[in-house]
Amino acid sequence: MKKQLPIGIQTFAQLVQEGYYYVDKTRPILELIETGKFIFLSRPRRFGKSLTLDTIAELFSGNKALFSGLYAEKHWDWSAKFPVIRFNFAKGVAKSKATITELLTSQLQQNAKQYGVELADFSGLGTLFDDLINKIAEKHQQKAVILIDEYDKAILDNLEHAETALQMRDILRDFYSVIKGQDANIRFAMLTGVSKFSKINLFSGLNNLYDATLDKQFSNLCGYTQSELEAVFAPELSGVDLNELKNWYNGYNWSGESVYNPFDILLFFQKRIYEPYWFETGSPTFLIDKLINENVDLGRISQQISDNLLLSKFDVGDISPIALMFQTGYLTINQQIEKMGRAGYTLKFPNKEVQQSLNALLLRRFLHKNDSGLELSSYLYDTLIQHDITRMQLVLKAFFASIPHDWHRNNNIAYYEGYWASVFYAYFASLGLPIITEDATSVGNIDMTLLVNNHVYIFEFKVVGKDVKESPLGLALAQIIDRDYAKKYQGQGKTIYQIGVEFNKDSREVAFDIARL
């Protein structure tokens, strides 16, 4: 039978008591608790971090009745109950020292009231936190559990104002450092957030924090796996194309099993139409600015090998765009490999939703347009579906002609092949079609391969100028033919288009040479 869809519900008790769908995550939660005493977990927004912490709170509070029929019912020690101290930074927006002080003070007082203790008349936030733990542990003769949700929100909310963000970071560093000194009075502590700020700059006083973010065992802790989706939401799947659903919303991976974003799935079941539900809840202006300012070529990201250090490089004034994209959910792990004896990772867009939406947003910035860009993308999409090569060339020429000249004049990168290829890639990626960049062959890498039904489009990019002798026309297509890039796709019954794309850095025009096989 169908149940209520838990859209926006982050309270475990409400889910199980009021008949909502619930995916039982208590087994990995128990395994996480057994892993260590001080835990950190980073996940993008709307992935169920708050629900995870609320479930942990109910476990330590000993509310066994809520776990009837769940894994934890028979695998948790219900004989002990612990006081749970909770902080949730999603409850407010801190834009100054005064507002973050007010937010923390209010939650300190709420915890004190809940457990019947009175805080001393101290002014320091860290001192008040320390006093709260001491008094709760003493009164209840039991160690405390500390759960901090969205630990980094006050910093992230101010990234565009570095001075304020640094002030928030320093205040929170002093506050969180209390946890280490209270080891004797703490049973378990867990912090969750979107980002993973440097331990040196934020967790310098908490160096015994175990980071479970890229632990394969907990990759599916937040989000729905394919099997969980099909088992728990079976009543909602009638008439749903599971492959299309997977292409749109699955694919998030933290070195283990891939998962769906819960928010996407629940909204899809409610509205029954494919839309970028998760993407539209965020405003990645800061990210788009960073991608453009640092000349990040999205088409080549899948070729880059990252490691834990790079994916964790996140601090005010020193944010890797790759780390930012990974931690905020716009990139995810594609494959884990060994790199110089250490774990390395290749990355990818998680799914069609993110690939299509992020590149469409990037396109609007290139074109200086604020509209949805749907009309622009639909023209190109139609030509590809219909395999109308002549009209495709006209659409692409019109697209490049529509990029404002001021954009080129103000960006030296417009003279480099990588810039043009990146713009070209963004346009095609905004369609949500399968794209392979740096497509490996035995004789070299194809710049970009596009797969549309039984057709293969092979692209090679070159930048040319006024001096034809220096950069003669036809080099791009000649390279495809000379290196026989098409061989990789021959013998499969597919129509193959070999397309040389040449960008003129002086006239800002684009020319095509095409050979069909």
Short mmCIF file of C-alpha atoms in Angstrom, two decimals:
data_model
loop_
_atom_site.label_atom_id
_atom_site.label_comp_id
_atom_site.label_asym_id
_atom_site.label_seq_id
_atom_site.Cartn_x
_atom_site.Cartn_y
_atom_site.Cartn_z
CA MET A 1 0.00 0.00 0.00
CA LYS A 2 1.07 3.55 -0.65
CA LYS A 3 2.26 5.68 2.26
CA GLN A 4 2.88 9.36 2.75
CA LEU A 5 5.95 10.80 1.04
CA PRO A 6 8.29 12.24 3.72
CA ILE A 7 9.08 15.45 1.82
CA GLY A 8 10.93 17.80 4.15
CA ILE A 9 10.51 15.50 7.18
CA GLN A 10 13.71 15.33 9.22
CA THR A 11 12.27 13.94 12.45
CA PHE A 12 12.64 10.20 12.89
CA ALA A 13 9.73 9.84 15.33
CA GLN A 14 7.35 11.59 12.95
CA LEU A 15 8.37 9.33 10.07
CA VAL A 16 7.71 6.07 11.88
CA GLN A 17 4.69 7.18 13.90
CA GLU A 18 2.72 8.92 11.15
CA GLY A 19 2.96 6.34 8.39
CA TYR A 20 5.59 7.82 6.08
CA TYR A 21 7.87 5.77 3.86
CA TYR A 22 11.10 5.05 5.74
CA VAL A 23 14.28 3.46 4.45
CA ASP A 24 15.85 1.59 7.35
CA LYS A 25 19.36 3.00 7.79
CA THR A 26 19.81 1.81 11.37
CA ARG A 27 22.30 -0.94 10.48
CA PRO A 28 24.91 1.41 8.94
CA ILE A 29 24.16 3.91 11.72
CA LEU A 30 25.02 1.32 14.38
CA GLU A 31 28.15 0.39 12.45
CA LEU A 32 29.11 4.06 12.33
CA ILE A 33 28.66 4.44 16.09
CA GLU A 34 30.86 1.38 16.64
CA THR A 35 33.57 2.83 14.37
CA GLY A 36 34.66 5.61 16.68
CA LYS A 37 33.80 8.03 19.45
CA PHE A 38 34.20 11.26 17.47
CA ILE A 39 32.77 11.18 13.95
CA PHE A 40 32.64 13.65 11.08
CA LEU A 41 30.49 13.16 7.96
CA SER A 42 30.25 15.44 4.95
CA ARG A 43 27.37 15.16 2.49
CA PRO A 44 25.72 17.66 0.10
CA ARG A 45 22.54 19.47 1.10
CA ARG A 46 19.26 17.57 1.26
CA PHE A 47 20.82 14.14 1.63
CA GLY A 48 19.33 13.21 4.99
CA LYS A 49 22.10 14.31 7.35
CA SER A 50 19.60 15.85 9.79
CA LEU A 51 17.45 12.71 9.79
CA THR A 52 20.55 10.60 10.44
CA LEU A 53 21.45 12.69 13.49
CA ASP A 54 17.87 12.62 14.75
CA THR A 55 17.85 8.82 14.47
CA ILE A 56 21.10 8.67 16.46
CA ALA A 57 19.57 10.93 19.10
CA GLU A 58 16.59 8.59 19.50
CA LEU A 59 18.91 5.58 19.83
CA PHE A 60 20.96 7.11 22.63
CA SER A 61 17.79 8.40 24.29
CA GLY A 62 16.61 4.80 24.52
CA ASN A 63 13.32 5.21 22.65
CA LYS A 64 13.05 1.54 21.70
CA ALA A 65 9.39 1.71 20.65
CA LEU A 66 10.31 3.87 17.66
CA PHE A 67 12.54 1.13 16.24
CA SER A 68 10.01 -1.67 16.13
CA GLY A 69 10.73 -3.89 13.13
CA LEU A 70 13.95 -2.08 12.28
CA TYR A 71 17.47 -3.52 12.41
CA ALA A 72 18.36 -1.56 15.57
CA GLU A 73 15.51 -3.07 17.57
CA LYS A 74 17.43 -6.29 18.19
CA HIS A 75 20.98 -4.99 17.85
CA TRP A 76 21.14 -1.98 20.19
CA ASP A 77 21.70 -1.95 23.95
CA TRP A 78 18.48 -0.37 25.22
CA SER A 79 19.44 -0.68 28.89
CA ALA A 80 21.48 2.55 28.89
CA LYS A 81 20.18 6.03 28.16
CA PHE A 82 22.35 9.05 27.52
CA PRO A 83 21.61 12.79 27.59
CA VAL A 84 21.86 14.17 24.03
CA ILE A 85 23.17 17.70 23.48
CA ARG A 86 22.19 19.01 20.05
CA PHE A 87 23.13 22.00 17.94
CA ASN A 88 21.57 22.79 14.56
CA PHE A 89 23.02 25.68 12.59
CA ALA A 90 20.29 25.40 9.97
CA LYS A 91 17.98 27.15 12.44
CA GLY A 92 19.33 30.56 11.57
CA VAL A 93 21.52 32.66 9.30
CA ALA A 94 24.58 34.17 10.99
CA LYS A 95 25.97 37.21 9.21
CA SER A 96 27.95 38.75 12.08
CA LYS A 97 29.66 37.94 15.37
CA ALA A 98 26.55 39.12 17.19
CA THR A 99 24.19 36.79 15.31
CA ILE A 100 26.38 33.69 15.65
CA THR A 101 26.79 34.44 19.36
CA GLU A 102 23.02 34.80 19.74
CA LEU A 103 22.39 31.56 17.82
CA LEU A 104 24.84 29.52 19.89
CA THR A 105 23.79 31.06 23.20
CA SER A 106 20.13 30.29 22.46
CA GLN A 107 20.85 26.64 21.70
CA LEU A 108 23.10 26.30 24.74
CA GLN A 109 20.24 27.58 26.90
CA GLN A 110 17.75 25.23 25.21
CA ASN A 111 19.94 22.22 25.97
CA ALA A 112 20.42 23.38 29.55
CA LYS A 113 16.65 23.78 30.03
CA GLN A 114 15.94 20.36 28.53
CA TYR A 115 18.19 18.62 31.04
CA GLY A 116 17.33 20.77 34.04
CA VAL A 117 20.63 22.53 34.58
CA GLU A 118 21.46 26.22 34.86
CA LEU A 119 24.48 27.62 33.07
CA ALA A 120 26.96 29.81 34.89
CA ASP A 121 27.16 33.52 34.11
CA PHE A 122 29.98 33.24 31.61
CA SER A 123 30.38 35.32 28.47
CA GLY A 124 32.58 32.98 26.44
CA LEU A 125 30.71 30.52 24.19
CA GLY A 126 33.32 27.81 24.67
CA THR A 127 33.18 28.25 28.44
CA LEU A 128 29.38 27.96 28.40
CA PHE A 129 29.60 24.80 26.27
CA ASP A 130 32.12 23.29 28.64
CA ASP A 131 29.91 24.18 31.62
CA LEU A 132 26.87 22.63 29.93
CA ILE A 133 28.61 19.27 29.40
CA ASN A 134 29.96 19.20 32.94
CA LYS A 135 26.62 19.93 34.58
CA ILE A 136 24.58 17.55 32.43
CA ALA A 137 27.04 14.69 33.01
CA GLU A 138 27.08 15.39 36.75
CA LYS A 139 23.32 15.68 37.17
CA HIS A 140 22.45 12.61 35.09
CA GLN A 141 25.47 10.56 36.16
CA GLN A 142 25.98 9.59 32.56
CA LYS A 143 28.21 10.63 29.70
CA ALA A 144 26.70 12.97 27.14
CA VAL A 145 26.15 12.52 23.40
CA ILE A 146 26.88 15.59 21.26
CA LEU A 147 25.32 16.00 17.81
CA ILE A 148 26.10 19.05 15.67
CA ASP A 149 24.15 19.49 12.42
CA GLU A 150 25.33 21.80 9.60
CA TYR A 151 28.45 22.64 11.58
CA ASP A 152 29.80 24.74 8.68
CA LYS A 153 26.69 26.69 7.64
CA ALA A 154 27.74 29.94 9.31
CA ILE A 155 30.98 29.88 7.29
CA LEU A 156 29.40 28.84 3.99
CA ASP A 157 26.77 31.56 4.29
CA ASN A 158 29.57 34.14 4.26
CA LEU A 159 32.05 32.78 1.69
CA GLU A 160 31.54 35.82 -0.53
CA HIS A 161 32.66 38.02 2.39
CA ALA A 162 35.99 36.51 3.43
CA GLU A 163 36.51 38.67 6.52
CA THR A 164 33.16 37.63 8.02
CA ALA A 165 33.70 33.99 7.02
CA LEU A 166 37.07 33.97 8.80
CA GLN A 167 35.48 35.45 11.88
CA MET A 168 32.83 32.72 11.87
CA ARG A 169 35.50 30.06 11.40
CA ASP A 170 37.52 31.28 14.37
CA ILE A 171 34.47 31.47 16.65
CA LEU A 172 33.42 27.93 15.70
CA ARG A 173 36.96 26.57 16.05
CA ASP A 174 37.09 27.76 19.66
CA PHE A 175 33.61 26.36 20.27
CA TYR A 176 34.29 22.90 18.79
CA SER A 177 37.65 22.60 20.56
CA VAL A 178 35.73 22.10 23.82
CA ILE A 179 34.74 18.60 22.66
CA LYS A 180 38.29 17.23 22.82
CA GLY A 181 38.84 18.45 26.36
CA GLN A 182 35.61 16.78 27.49
CA ASP A 183 36.61 13.28 26.42
CA ALA A 184 35.83 11.83 29.88
CA ASN A 185 32.26 13.15 29.80
CA ILE A 186 31.37 12.25 26.21
CA ARG A 187 29.94 8.90 25.08
CA PHE A 188 29.72 9.85 21.38
CA ALA A 189 30.02 13.00 19.26
CA MET A 190 29.19 13.58 15.62
CA LEU A 191 29.39 16.61 13.34
CA THR A 192 27.80 16.79 9.91
CA GLY A 193 27.97 19.41 7.20
CA VAL A 194 28.39 20.05 3.51
CA SER A 195 32.05 20.96 3.46
CA LYS A 196 35.17 19.57 5.02
CA PHE A 197 37.21 22.48 6.28
CA SER A 198 40.88 22.02 7.04
CA LYS A 199 41.54 20.31 10.35
CA ILE A 200 44.37 22.76 10.89
CA ASN A 201 42.10 25.78 10.64
CA LEU A 202 38.83 24.53 12.09
CA PHE A 203 39.44 21.28 13.94
CA SER A 204 42.89 22.02 15.35
CA GLY A 205 41.58 21.16 18.81
CA LEU A 206 39.79 18.04 17.63
CA ASN A 207 42.46 15.98 15.87
CA ASN A 208 40.94 12.68 16.99
CA LEU A 209 37.89 13.23 14.75
CA TYR A 210 37.28 10.26 12.42
CA ASP A 211 36.24 11.37 8.94
CA ALA A 212 33.72 8.86 7.57
CA THR A 213 33.04 10.86 4.39
CA LEU A 214 34.97 8.60 2.00
CA ASP A 215 34.67 5.39 4.00
CA LYS A 216 33.33 2.79 1.56
CA GLN A 217 31.31 1.19 4.34
CA PHE A 218 29.23 4.34 4.78
CA SER A 219 28.84 5.46 1.17
CA ASN A 220 25.14 4.55 1.33
CA LEU A 221 24.49 5.92 4.83
CA CYS A 222 22.61 8.90 3.38
CA GLY A 223 20.56 8.55 0.20
CA TYR A 224 18.66 5.61 -1.28
CA THR A 225 20.37 2.65 -2.93
CA GLN A 226 18.78 1.00 -5.96
CA SER A 227 17.62 -1.99 -3.91
CA GLU A 228 16.20 0.26 -1.18
CA LEU A 229 14.32 2.30 -3.75
CA GLU A 230 12.77 -0.74 -5.40
CA ALA A 231 11.86 -2.41 -2.09
CA VAL A 232 10.57 0.49 0.01
CA PHE A 233 8.96 2.56 -2.74
CA ALA A 234 7.56 -0.33 -4.78
CA PRO A 235 3.98 1.08 -4.65
CA GLU A 236 5.23 4.28 -6.34
CA LEU A 237 7.08 2.59 -9.21
CA SER A 238 4.18 1.53 -11.39
CA GLY A 239 4.76 2.88 -14.89
CA VAL A 240 8.18 4.31 -14.00
CA ASP A 241 11.13 3.61 -16.32
CA LEU A 242 13.76 2.55 -13.78
CA ASN A 243 16.62 3.13 -16.20
CA GLU A 244 15.53 6.70 -16.87
CA LEU A 245 14.97 7.30 -13.14
CA LYS A 246 18.48 6.04 -12.47
CA ASN A 247 19.99 8.21 -15.20
CA TRP A 248 18.33 11.28 -13.80
CA TYR A 249 18.83 10.93 -10.05
CA ASN A 250 21.18 8.09 -9.08
CA GLY A 251 24.98 8.18 -9.22
CA TYR A 252 26.16 9.89 -6.02
CA ASN A 253 29.08 7.89 -4.70
CA TRP A 254 31.57 8.17 -1.86
CA SER A 255 33.79 5.20 -2.81
CA GLY A 256 31.11 2.56 -2.21
CA GLU A 257 27.58 1.91 -3.41
CA SER A 258 25.91 4.67 -5.43
CA VAL A 259 22.74 6.30 -4.14
CA TYR A 260 19.84 8.50 -5.19
CA ASN A 261 19.28 11.92 -3.69
CA PRO A 262 16.18 11.46 -1.47
CA PHE A 263 14.76 14.91 -2.23
CA ASP A 264 14.76 14.20 -5.97
CA ILE A 265 13.05 10.85 -5.57
CA LEU A 266 10.31 12.10 -3.28
CA LEU A 267 9.51 15.09 -5.49
CA PHE A 268 9.50 12.87 -8.58
CA PHE A 269 7.01 10.50 -6.98
CA GLN A 270 4.83 13.45 -6.04
CA LYS A 271 4.89 15.22 -9.43
CA ARG A 272 5.66 12.34 -11.83
CA ILE A 273 7.82 14.46 -14.09
CA TYR A 274 11.60 14.64 -14.49
CA GLU A 275 12.82 17.98 -13.19
CA PRO A 276 16.05 19.15 -11.47
CA TYR A 277 14.41 19.26 -8.04
CA TRP A 278 17.60 19.07 -5.98
CA PHE A 279 19.56 21.43 -8.20
CA GLU A 280 16.89 24.11 -8.02
CA THR A 281 17.02 24.21 -4.20
CA GLY A 282 20.52 25.69 -4.34
CA SER A 283 22.02 28.83 -5.78
CA PRO A 284 25.57 27.95 -6.93
CA THR A 285 26.50 31.52 -7.90
CA PHE A 286 29.75 31.33 -5.93
CA LEU A 287 30.64 28.05 -7.67
CA ILE A 288 29.91 29.35 -11.19
CA ASP A 289 32.02 32.46 -10.53
CA LYS A 290 34.88 30.27 -9.33
CA LEU A 291 34.69 27.93 -12.34
CA ILE A 292 34.86 30.87 -14.73
CA ASN A 293 37.49 32.87 -12.85
CA GLU A 294 39.79 29.86 -12.51
CA ASN A 295 39.23 28.66 -16.09
CA VAL A 296 37.99 25.22 -15.06
CA ASP A 297 37.32 23.01 -18.07
CA LEU A 298 34.38 20.86 -17.03
CA GLY A 299 34.89 18.61 -20.02
CA ARG A 300 38.29 17.46 -18.73
CA ILE A 301 37.40 16.96 -15.09
CA SER A 302 36.75 13.25 -15.62
CA GLN A 303 40.38 12.84 -16.70
CA GLN A 304 41.80 14.36 -13.53
CA ILE A 305 42.96 12.09 -10.74
CA SER A 306 42.12 13.46 -7.31
CA ASP A 307 43.03 12.24 -3.85
CA ASN A 308 41.60 12.76 -0.38
CA LEU A 309 43.86 15.76 0.16
CA LEU A 310 42.60 17.55 -2.96
CA LEU A 311 38.95 16.70 -2.29
CA SER A 312 39.38 18.08 1.23
CA LYS A 313 41.14 21.31 0.24
CA PHE A 314 38.56 23.68 1.55
CA ASP A 315 39.18 26.79 3.58
CA VAL A 316 38.26 30.44 3.42
CA GLY A 317 40.37 32.07 0.71
CA ASP A 318 41.84 28.74 -0.41
CA ILE A 319 39.05 26.67 -1.94
CA SER A 320 39.84 24.23 -4.72
CA PRO A 321 37.05 24.43 -7.33
CA ILE A 322 37.20 20.64 -7.67
CA ALA A 323 36.82 20.20 -3.90
CA LEU A 324 33.97 22.73 -3.90
CA MET A 325 32.14 20.84 -6.66
CA PHE A 326 32.69 17.49 -4.96
CA GLN A 327 31.64 18.56 -1.49
CA THR A 328 28.56 20.41 -2.70
CA GLY A 329 27.39 17.46 -4.80
CA TYR A 330 28.10 18.66 -8.35
CA LEU A 331 30.83 16.03 -8.77
CA THR A 332 31.05 12.57 -7.33
CA ILE A 333 33.45 9.63 -7.36
CA ASN A 334 33.56 7.67 -10.59
CA GLN A 335 36.29 5.18 -9.77
CA GLN A 336 38.81 4.55 -7.02
CA ILE A 337 42.34 3.85 -8.20
CA GLU A 338 45.78 3.54 -6.67
CA LYS A 339 47.97 6.61 -7.06
CA MET A 340 51.58 6.36 -5.86
CA GLY A 341 50.57 3.83 -3.23
CA ARG A 342 47.63 5.95 -2.06
CA ALA A 343 43.93 5.99 -2.88
CA GLY A 344 43.10 8.18 -5.85
CA TYR A 345 39.77 9.00 -7.45
CA THR A 346 38.42 9.92 -10.85
CA LEU A 347 35.34 12.13 -10.76
CA LYS A 348 32.18 12.61 -12.81
CA PHE A 349 28.84 14.38 -12.77
CA PRO A 350 26.56 12.22 -10.61
CA ASN A 351 23.68 12.08 -13.07
CA LYS A 352 21.72 13.73 -15.85
CA GLU A 353 20.15 16.28 -13.51
CA VAL A 354 23.47 17.75 -12.40
CA GLN A 355 25.23 17.53 -15.79
CA GLN A 356 22.37 19.20 -17.59
CA SER A 357 21.52 21.86 -15.01
CA LEU A 358 25.04 22.95 -14.08
CA ASN A 359 26.16 23.31 -17.69
CA ALA A 360 22.97 25.16 -18.60
CA LEU A 361 23.67 27.60 -15.79
CA LEU A 362 27.24 28.01 -16.99
CA LEU A 363 25.99 28.68 -20.51
CA ARG A 364 23.75 31.47 -19.31
CA ARG A 365 26.79 33.11 -17.76
CA PHE A 366 28.74 32.82 -21.02
CA LEU A 367 25.85 34.40 -22.90
CA HIS A 368 25.04 36.96 -20.20
CA LYS A 369 21.43 35.79 -20.21
CA ASN A 370 19.26 35.12 -17.18
CA ASP A 371 16.53 33.11 -18.89
CA SER A 372 16.33 29.34 -18.63
CA GLY A 373 18.18 28.75 -21.89
CA LEU A 374 15.68 26.00 -22.68
CA GLU A 375 14.97 27.37 -26.16
CA LEU A 376 18.68 27.59 -26.95
CA SER A 377 19.29 23.98 -25.89
CA SER A 378 16.17 22.64 -27.60
CA TYR A 379 17.37 23.85 -31.02
CA LEU A 380 20.60 21.85 -30.73
CA TYR A 381 18.84 18.86 -29.19
CA ASP A 382 16.39 18.63 -32.09
CA THR A 383 19.16 18.69 -34.69
CA LEU A 384 20.99 15.85 -32.95
CA ILE A 385 17.92 13.68 -32.46
CA GLN A 386 17.05 14.20 -36.12
CA HIS A 387 20.72 13.90 -37.14
CA ASP A 388 20.39 17.06 -39.19
CA ILE A 389 24.07 17.98 -39.55
CA THR A 390 23.48 21.02 -41.74
CA ARG A 391 21.12 22.61 -39.24
CA MET A 392 23.40 21.63 -36.36
CA GLN A 393 26.19 23.72 -37.89
CA LEU A 394 23.86 26.72 -38.22
CA VAL A 395 22.72 26.40 -34.59
CA LEU A 396 26.31 26.16 -33.32
CA LYS A 397 27.46 29.14 -35.38
CA ALA A 398 24.54 31.19 -34.11
CA PHE A 399 25.36 30.14 -30.54
CA PHE A 400 28.99 31.28 -30.71
CA ALA A 401 27.98 34.47 -32.47
CA SER A 402 25.63 35.24 -29.55
CA ILE A 403 28.46 35.34 -26.98
CA PRO A 404 28.99 39.07 -26.24
CA HIS A 405 32.24 40.49 -27.64
CA ASP A 406 32.95 42.13 -24.29
CA TRP A 407 33.26 38.65 -22.82
CA HIS A 408 36.05 37.80 -25.27
CA ARG A 409 37.83 41.13 -24.89
CA ASN A 410 37.87 40.81 -21.10
CA ASN A 411 39.14 37.23 -21.05
CA ASN A 412 42.58 36.30 -22.32
CA ILE A 413 41.57 32.65 -22.12
CA ALA A 414 39.48 33.21 -25.26
CA TYR A 415 42.74 32.78 -27.21
CA TYR A 416 43.19 29.21 -26.02
CA GLU A 417 41.70 25.98 -27.30
CA GLY A 418 40.65 24.90 -23.80
CA TYR A 419 38.30 27.86 -23.44
CA TRP A 420 36.48 27.25 -26.71
CA ALA A 421 36.28 23.51 -26.09
CA SER A 422 34.90 24.19 -22.60
CA VAL A 423 32.14 26.45 -23.96
CA PHE A 424 31.38 23.91 -26.68
CA TYR A 425 31.24 21.12 -24.12
CA ALA A 426 28.95 23.08 -21.80
CA TYR A 427 26.48 23.60 -24.62
CA PHE A 428 26.32 19.90 -25.47
CA ALA A 429 26.39 18.76 -21.83
CA SER A 430 23.39 20.98 -21.08
CA LEU A 431 21.35 18.61 -23.26
CA GLY A 432 21.88 15.68 -20.91
CA LEU A 433 23.12 13.40 -23.71
CA PRO A 434 25.97 10.86 -23.17
CA ILE A 435 29.32 12.63 -23.68
CA ILE A 436 32.85 11.26 -23.45
CA THR A 437 35.70 13.76 -23.23
CA GLU A 438 39.30 12.79 -23.89
CA ASP A 439 37.88 9.57 -25.33
CA ALA A 440 40.85 7.18 -25.31
CA THR A 441 41.89 5.27 -28.43
CA SER A 442 45.05 3.29 -29.23
CA VAL A 443 46.54 6.27 -31.09
CA GLY A 444 45.44 9.20 -28.94
CA ASN A 445 42.46 10.83 -27.28
CA ILE A 446 39.40 12.15 -29.08
CA ASP A 447 38.56 15.62 -27.77
CA MET A 448 34.87 14.80 -27.43
CA THR A 449 32.56 11.96 -28.45
CA LEU A 450 28.79 12.31 -28.42
CA LEU A 451 26.53 9.25 -28.50
CA VAL A 452 22.98 9.77 -29.79
CA ASN A 453 20.98 6.59 -30.37
CA ASN A 454 22.82 4.69 -33.16
CA HIS A 455 24.92 7.70 -34.19
CA VAL A 456 28.41 8.65 -33.04
CA TYR A 457 29.75 12.21 -33.32
CA ILE A 458 33.55 12.53 -33.04
CA PHE A 459 34.81 16.08 -32.41
CA GLU A 460 38.33 17.51 -32.58
CA PHE A 461 38.93 21.17 -31.66
CA LYS A 462 41.50 23.64 -32.96
CA VAL A 463 42.01 27.39 -32.53
CA VAL A 464 43.07 29.29 -35.64
CA GLY A 465 43.89 32.91 -36.46
CA LYS A 466 44.18 35.26 -39.41
CA ASP A 467 47.46 33.78 -40.53
CA VAL A 468 46.35 30.71 -42.48
CA LYS A 469 49.96 29.63 -43.04
CA GLU A 470 50.50 29.50 -39.30
CA SER A 471 47.28 27.60 -38.64
CA PRO A 472 45.83 26.27 -41.90
CA LEU A 473 42.17 25.27 -42.03
CA GLY A 474 41.26 21.61 -41.99
CA LEU A 475 43.77 20.50 -39.32
CA ALA A 476 41.07 19.30 -36.92
CA LEU A 477 39.37 16.93 -39.35
CA ALA A 478 42.73 15.84 -40.74
CA GLN A 479 43.79 14.73 -37.26
CA ILE A 480 40.64 12.63 -36.82
CA ILE A 481 41.21 10.92 -40.17
CA ASP A 482 45.00 10.54 -39.91
CA ARG A 483 44.76 8.92 -36.49
CA ASP A 484 41.73 6.86 -37.48
CA TYR A 485 39.79 7.81 -34.34
CA ALA A 486 36.61 6.37 -35.86
CA LYS A 487 38.04 2.84 -35.79
CA LYS A 488 37.00 2.52 -32.17
CA TYR A 489 33.31 2.73 -33.15
CA GLN A 490 33.34 0.96 -36.50
CA GLY A 491 31.79 -2.46 -36.94
CA GLN A 492 28.96 -1.67 -34.52
CA GLY A 493 26.34 -0.78 -37.11
CA LYS A 494 26.47 2.90 -36.18
CA THR A 495 26.59 5.99 -38.34
CA ILE A 496 29.76 7.94 -37.55
CA TYR A 497 30.30 11.66 -38.10
CA GLN A 498 33.89 12.96 -37.96
CA ILE A 499 33.70 16.67 -37.18
CA GLY A 500 36.60 19.08 -37.14
CA VAL A 501 35.72 22.27 -35.21
CA GLU A 502 37.95 25.31 -35.71
CA PHE A 503 37.52 28.46 -33.64
CA ASN A 504 38.90 31.71 -35.05
CA LYS A 505 40.39 33.66 -32.13
CA ASP A 506 40.31 36.90 -34.10
CA SER A 507 36.89 36.88 -35.78
CA ARG A 508 35.23 34.79 -33.00
CA GLU A 509 33.69 32.59 -35.66
CA VAL A 510 33.49 28.82 -35.77
CA ALA A 511 33.96 26.61 -38.84
CA PHE A 512 33.21 22.92 -39.38
CA ASP A 513 34.69 20.18 -41.56
CA ILE A 514 32.58 17.02 -41.60
CA ALA A 515 33.12 13.54 -42.98
CA ARG A 516 30.51 10.80 -42.61
CA LEU A 517 31.23 7.08 -42.38
#
